PDB file of C-alpha atoms in Angstrom:
ATOM      1  CA  MET A1020      24.398  -0.461  -8.866  1.00 46.00           C
ATOM      2  CA  ASP A1021      23.350   3.283 -10.122  1.00 53.00           C
ATOM      3  CA  LEU A1022      21.805   4.979  -7.335  1.00 49.00           C
ATOM      4  CA  ASN A1023      20.025   7.593  -9.544  1.00 65.00           C
ATOM      5  CA  HIS A1024      18.249   9.213  -6.797  1.00 63.00           C
ATOM      6  CA  LEU A1025      21.480  10.574  -5.759  1.00 57.00           C
ATOM      7  CA  ARG A1026      23.447  13.537  -7.085  1.00 61.00           C
ATOM      8  CA  SER A1027      27.101  13.318  -7.265  1.00 69.00           C
ATOM      9  CA  ASP A1028      27.662  15.263  -4.319  1.00 69.00           C
ATOM     10  CA  GLY A1029      25.318  12.632  -1.863  1.00 66.00           C
ATOM     11  CA  THR A1030      22.169  14.619  -2.027  1.00 70.00           C
ATOM     12  CA  ALA A1031      18.835  12.944  -2.899  1.00 70.00           C
ATOM     13  CA  HIS A1032      16.895  14.021  -5.894  1.00 68.00           C
ATOM     14  CA  MET A1033      13.982  13.357  -7.747  1.00 71.00           C
ATOM     15  CA  VAL A1034      14.707  11.620 -10.915  1.00 75.00           C
ATOM     16  CA  ASP A1035      13.648  13.080 -14.240  1.00 68.00           C
ATOM     17  CA  VAL A1036      11.211  10.808 -15.732  1.00 77.00           C
ATOM     18  CA  SER A1037      10.432  13.261 -18.368  1.00 74.00           C
ATOM     19  CA  GLY A1038      11.924  10.908 -21.261  1.00 70.00           C
ATOM     20  CA  LYS A1039      10.255   7.980 -20.625  1.00 80.00           C
ATOM     21  CA  GLN A1040       7.540   6.240 -22.369  1.00 80.00           C
ATOM     22  CA  VAL A1041       4.103   6.266 -20.537  1.00 84.00           C
ATOM     23  CA  SER A1042       3.329   2.840 -20.390  1.00 83.00           C
ATOM     24  CA  THR A1043       0.585   0.589 -18.707  1.00 92.00           C
ATOM     25  CA  ARG A1044       1.466  -0.327 -14.759  1.00 92.00           C
ATOM     26  CA  SER A1045       0.625  -2.116 -12.022  1.00 96.00           C
ATOM     27  CA  ALA A1046       1.641  -3.035  -8.546  1.00 96.00           C
ATOM     28  CA  THR A1047       0.243  -5.138  -5.848  1.00 98.00           C
ATOM     29  CA  ALA A1048       0.837  -5.035  -1.955  1.00 98.00           C
ATOM     30  CA  ARG A1049       0.195  -6.817   0.769  1.00 98.00           C
ATOM     31  CA  GLY A1050       0.298  -6.368   4.797  1.00 98.00           C
ATOM     32  CA  ILE A1051      -1.255  -8.166   7.691  1.00 98.00           C
ATOM     33  CA  VAL A1052      -3.171  -6.628  10.917  1.00 98.00           C
ATOM     34  CA  ARG A1053      -2.562  -9.014  13.779  1.00 98.00           C
ATOM     35  CA  MET A1054      -5.371  -8.952  16.174  1.00 97.00           C
ATOM     36  CA  ALA A1055      -6.776 -10.831  19.389  1.00 97.00           C
ATOM     37  CA  PRO A1056      -9.538 -13.479  18.617  1.00 97.00           C
ATOM     38  CA  HIS A1057     -12.234 -11.181  20.241  1.00 97.00           C
ATOM     39  CA  ALA A1058     -11.497  -8.276  17.665  1.00 96.00           C
ATOM     40  CA  VAL A1059     -11.828 -10.489  14.702  1.00 97.00           C
ATOM     41  CA  GLN A1060     -15.116 -11.631  16.292  1.00 96.00           C
ATOM     42  CA  ALA A1061     -16.080  -8.183  16.740  1.00 95.00           C
ATOM     43  CA  LEU A1062     -15.303  -7.673  12.911  1.00 95.00           C
ATOM     44  CA  ARG A1063     -17.136 -10.633  11.949  1.00 95.00           C
ATOM     45  CA  GLY A1064     -20.152  -9.381  13.667  1.00 95.00           C
ATOM     46  CA  GLY A1065     -20.177  -6.204  12.920  1.00 93.00           C
ATOM     47  CA  THR A1066     -19.880  -4.969  16.459  1.00 93.00           C
ATOM     48  CA  VAL A1067     -16.812  -2.883  16.122  1.00 94.00           C
ATOM     49  CA  PRO A1068     -17.594   0.269  18.465  1.00 92.00           C
ATOM     50  CA  LYS A1069     -16.629   2.978  15.469  1.00 93.00           C
ATOM     51  CA  GLY A1070     -18.552   1.056  13.241  1.00 91.00           C
ATOM     52  CA  ASP A1071     -18.108  -0.362   9.390  1.00 95.00           C
ATOM     53  CA  ALA A1072     -14.147  -0.863  10.097  1.00 96.00           C
ATOM     54  CA  LEU A1073     -13.626  -2.776   6.859  1.00 96.00           C
ATOM     55  CA  GLY A1074     -15.272  -0.069   5.076  1.00 96.00           C
ATOM     56  CA  VAL A1075     -13.403   2.850   6.887  1.00 97.00           C
ATOM     57  CA  ALA A1076     -10.200   0.815   6.158  1.00 98.00           C
ATOM     58  CA  ARG A1077     -11.168   0.263   2.325  1.00 98.00           C
ATOM     59  CA  VAL A1078     -11.337   4.048   1.820  1.00 98.00           C
ATOM     60  CA  ALA A1079      -8.420   5.734   3.558  1.00 98.00           C
ATOM     61  CA  GLY A1080      -6.672   3.185   1.434  1.00 98.00           C
ATOM     62  CA  ILE A1081      -7.447   4.156  -1.879  1.00 98.00           C
ATOM     63  CA  GLN A1082      -6.959   8.221  -0.446  1.00 97.00           C
ATOM     64  CA  ALA A1083      -4.024   7.198   0.880  1.00 97.00           C
ATOM     65  CA  ALA A1084      -3.091   6.021  -2.536  1.00 97.00           C
ATOM     66  CA  LYS A1085      -3.927   9.134  -4.406  1.00 97.00           C
ATOM     67  CA  ARG A1086      -1.666  10.973  -1.768  1.00 96.00           C
ATOM     68  CA  THR A1087       1.344   9.102  -1.694  1.00 96.00           C
ATOM     69  CA  PRO A1088       3.615  12.223  -3.657  1.00 94.00           C
ATOM     70  CA  GLU A1089       2.396  14.443  -0.356  1.00 94.00           C
ATOM     71  CA  LEU A1090       3.921  11.907   2.224  1.00 94.00           C
ATOM     72  CA  VAL A1091       6.923  10.408   0.368  1.00 91.00           C
ATOM     73  CA  PRO A1092       9.436  13.059  -0.928  1.00 88.00           C
ATOM     74  CA  LEU A1093      10.762  11.397  -3.635  1.00 86.00           C
ATOM     75  CA  ALA A1094       7.517   9.855  -4.979  1.00 89.00           C
ATOM     76  CA  HIS A1095       6.355  11.510  -8.632  1.00 88.00           C
ATOM     77  CA  PRO A1096       3.228  12.439  -8.747  1.00 91.00           C
ATOM     78  CA  VAL A1097       1.207   9.863 -11.039  1.00 92.00           C
ATOM     79  CA  ALA A1098      -2.183   9.526 -12.633  1.00 93.00           C
ATOM     80  CA  VAL A1099      -3.525   6.631 -10.247  1.00 96.00           C
ATOM     81  CA  HIS A1100      -6.179   5.220 -12.499  1.00 96.00           C
ATOM     82  CA  ALA A1101      -7.392   2.561 -10.220  1.00 96.00           C
ATOM     83  CA  VAL A1102      -7.027   1.142  -7.199  1.00 97.00           C
ATOM     84  CA  GLU A1103      -8.484  -1.863  -5.694  1.00 98.00           C
ATOM     85  CA  VAL A1104      -8.552  -2.793  -1.812  1.00 98.00           C
ATOM     86  CA  ASP A1105      -9.126  -6.012  -0.328  1.00 98.00           C
ATOM     87  CA  LEU A1106      -9.477  -6.979   3.218  1.00 98.00           C
ATOM     88  CA  ASP A1107     -10.027 -10.393   4.267  1.00 98.00           C
ATOM     89  CA  VAL A1108     -11.143 -11.441   7.914  1.00 97.00           C
ATOM     90  CA  THR A1109      -8.938 -14.158   8.919  1.00 97.00           C
ATOM     91  CA  ASP A1110      -8.709 -15.927  12.312  1.00 97.00           C
ATOM     92  CA  ALA A1111      -5.141 -13.857  12.679  1.00 97.00           C
ATOM     93  CA  GLY A1112      -6.729 -10.676  11.725  1.00 97.00           C
ATOM     94  CA  VAL A1113      -7.181  -8.643   8.748  1.00 98.00           C
ATOM     95  CA  GLU A1114      -4.841  -9.634   5.323  1.00 98.00           C
ATOM     96  CA  ILE A1115      -4.821  -6.238   3.267  1.00 98.00           C
ATOM     97  CA  THR A1116      -3.905  -6.658  -0.589  1.00 98.00           C
ATOM     98  CA  ALA A1117      -3.964  -3.664  -3.090  1.00 98.00           C
ATOM     99  CA  THR A1118      -3.683  -3.200  -6.335  1.00 98.00           C
ATOM    100  CA  VAL A1119      -2.753   0.354  -7.994  1.00 97.00           C
ATOM    101  CA  ARG A1120      -2.810   0.565 -11.922  1.00 97.00           C
ATOM    102  CA  THR A1121      -1.892   3.779 -14.097  1.00 94.00           C
ATOM    103  CA  ALA A1122      -0.820   4.356 -17.399  1.00 91.00           C
ATOM    104  CA  ASP A1123       2.490   6.922 -16.846  1.00 84.00           C
ATOM    105  CA  ARG A1124       6.032   7.307 -16.957  1.00 86.00           C
ATOM    106  CA  THR A1125       7.054   5.507 -13.401  1.00 85.00           C
ATOM    107  CA  GLY A1126       5.580   2.685 -11.491  1.00 83.00           C
ATOM    108  CA  VAL A1127       2.772   2.704  -8.866  1.00 91.00           C
ATOM    109  CA  GLU A1128       4.973   0.387  -5.937  1.00 94.00           C
ATOM    110  CA  MET A1129       4.963   3.426  -3.327  1.00 95.00           C
ATOM    111  CA  GLU A1130       1.013   4.127  -4.192  1.00 96.00           C
ATOM    112  CA  ALA A1131       0.354  -0.038  -3.367  1.00 97.00           C
ATOM    113  CA  LEU A1132       2.712   0.308  -0.442  1.00 97.00           C
ATOM    114  CA  THR A1133       0.935   3.717   0.907  1.00 97.00           C
ATOM    115  CA  CYS A1134      -2.394   2.095   0.268  1.00 97.00           C
ATOM    116  CA  VAL A1135      -1.998  -0.893   2.349  1.00 98.00           C
ATOM    117  CA  SER A1136       0.105   1.264   5.251  1.00 98.00           C
ATOM    118  CA  VAL A1137      -2.815   3.590   5.670  1.00 98.00           C
ATOM    119  CA  ALA A1138      -5.858   0.837   4.964  1.00 98.00           C
ATOM    120  CA  ALA A1139      -3.654  -0.860   8.304  1.00 98.00           C
ATOM    121  CA  LEU A1140      -3.334   2.287  10.543  1.00 98.00           C
ATOM    122  CA  ALA A1141      -7.036   2.681   9.943  1.00 98.00           C
ATOM    123  CA  MET A1142      -8.060  -0.582  11.080  1.00 97.00           C
ATOM    124  CA  VAL A1143      -6.129  -0.024  13.833  1.00 97.00           C
ATOM    125  CA  ASP A1144      -7.835   3.045  14.547  1.00 97.00           C
ATOM    126  CA  MET A1145     -11.436   1.304  14.198  1.00 96.00           C
ATOM    127  CA  VAL A1146     -10.497  -1.389  16.542  1.00 96.00           C
ATOM    128  CA  LYS A1147      -8.245  -0.394  19.474  1.00 95.00           C
ATOM    129  CA  ALA A1148     -10.896   0.170  21.487  1.00 94.00           C
ATOM    130  CA  VAL A1149     -11.743  -3.755  21.429  1.00 94.00           C
ATOM    131  CA  ASP A1150      -7.807  -4.683  20.831  1.00 95.00           C
ATOM    132  CA  LYS A1151      -4.700  -2.324  22.348  1.00 95.00           C
ATOM    133  CA  GLU A1152      -2.131  -4.910  21.254  1.00 95.00           C
ATOM    134  CA  THR A1153      -3.722  -5.103  17.198  1.00 97.00           C
ATOM    135  CA  THR A1154      -0.151  -4.347  15.317  1.00 97.00           C
ATOM    136  CA  ILE A1155       0.844  -4.213  11.541  1.00 98.00           C
ATOM    137  CA  GLU A1156       2.931  -6.652  10.018  1.00 97.00           C
ATOM    138  CA  GLU A1157       4.738  -7.590   6.909  1.00 96.00           C
ATOM    139  CA  VAL A1158       3.754  -4.832   4.424  1.00 97.00           C
ATOM    140  CA  ARG A1159       5.635  -5.795   1.203  1.00 97.00           C
ATOM    141  CA  VAL A1160       5.068  -5.353  -2.605  1.00 97.00           C
ATOM    142  CA  THR A1161       4.341  -8.386  -3.877  1.00 97.00           C
ATOM    143  CA  ALA A1162       3.884  -7.889  -7.618  1.00 96.00           C
ATOM    144  CA  LYS A1163       4.672  -5.187 -10.186  1.00 95.00           C
ATOM    145  CA  SER A1164       4.127  -5.198 -14.174  1.00 93.00           C
ATOM    146  CA  GLY A1165       5.342  -2.770 -16.928  1.00 91.00           C
ATOM    147  CA  GLY A1166       8.097  -0.523 -17.685  1.00 84.00           C
ATOM    148  CA  ARG A1167      11.227  -0.865 -18.688  1.00 82.00           C
ATOM    149  CA  SER A1168      12.153  -3.247 -15.880  1.00 83.00           C
ATOM    150  CA  GLY A1169       9.244  -5.586 -16.526  1.00 85.00           C
ATOM    151  CA  ASP A1170       6.959  -7.957 -14.400  1.00 89.00           C
ATOM    152  CA  TRP A1171       8.290  -9.261 -11.121  1.00 91.00           C
ATOM    153  CA  VAL A1172       6.339 -11.166  -8.326  1.00 93.00           C
ATOM    154  CA  ARG A1173       7.686 -11.839  -4.959  1.00 92.00           C
ATOM    155  CA  GLY A1174       8.688 -15.660  -4.236  1.00 86.00           C
ATOM    156  CA  GLU A1175       6.323 -16.407  -1.135  1.00 62.00           C
ATOM    157  CA  PRO A1176       6.033 -19.401   0.658  1.00 52.00           C
TER     158      PRO A1176
END
């Protein structure tokens, strides 16, 4: 496997993507915020003490996608052209799905993962007064499209 983020001396560097062609790319990531039934009930009933937990988490995710290169050292600054964040309240908690799109020289997998992660963190912050045992689980890329490596979809049960 060619590790192009490493120089011959083993130190990390940012890969030069300036010679790559601009193409339309997208990435989708998912994660779950697990919480107690009474916290789910508070979300569904709109009684979370801090307010609109779903709205806050959605905006936090969008902001995070746009700031990914500030948080992930070797992530390239890319033009984030669209971010969709869906939060589905289930009996187990909140399932978060984010899709990020660009027309650029490199993909947006890190942006999608950052979006889901920060949306999940915001959700935990919003419900922590209701459920101190809330957890973030299963954050992963589920699909990507565009670029030299083409399309990919995670095989999930």
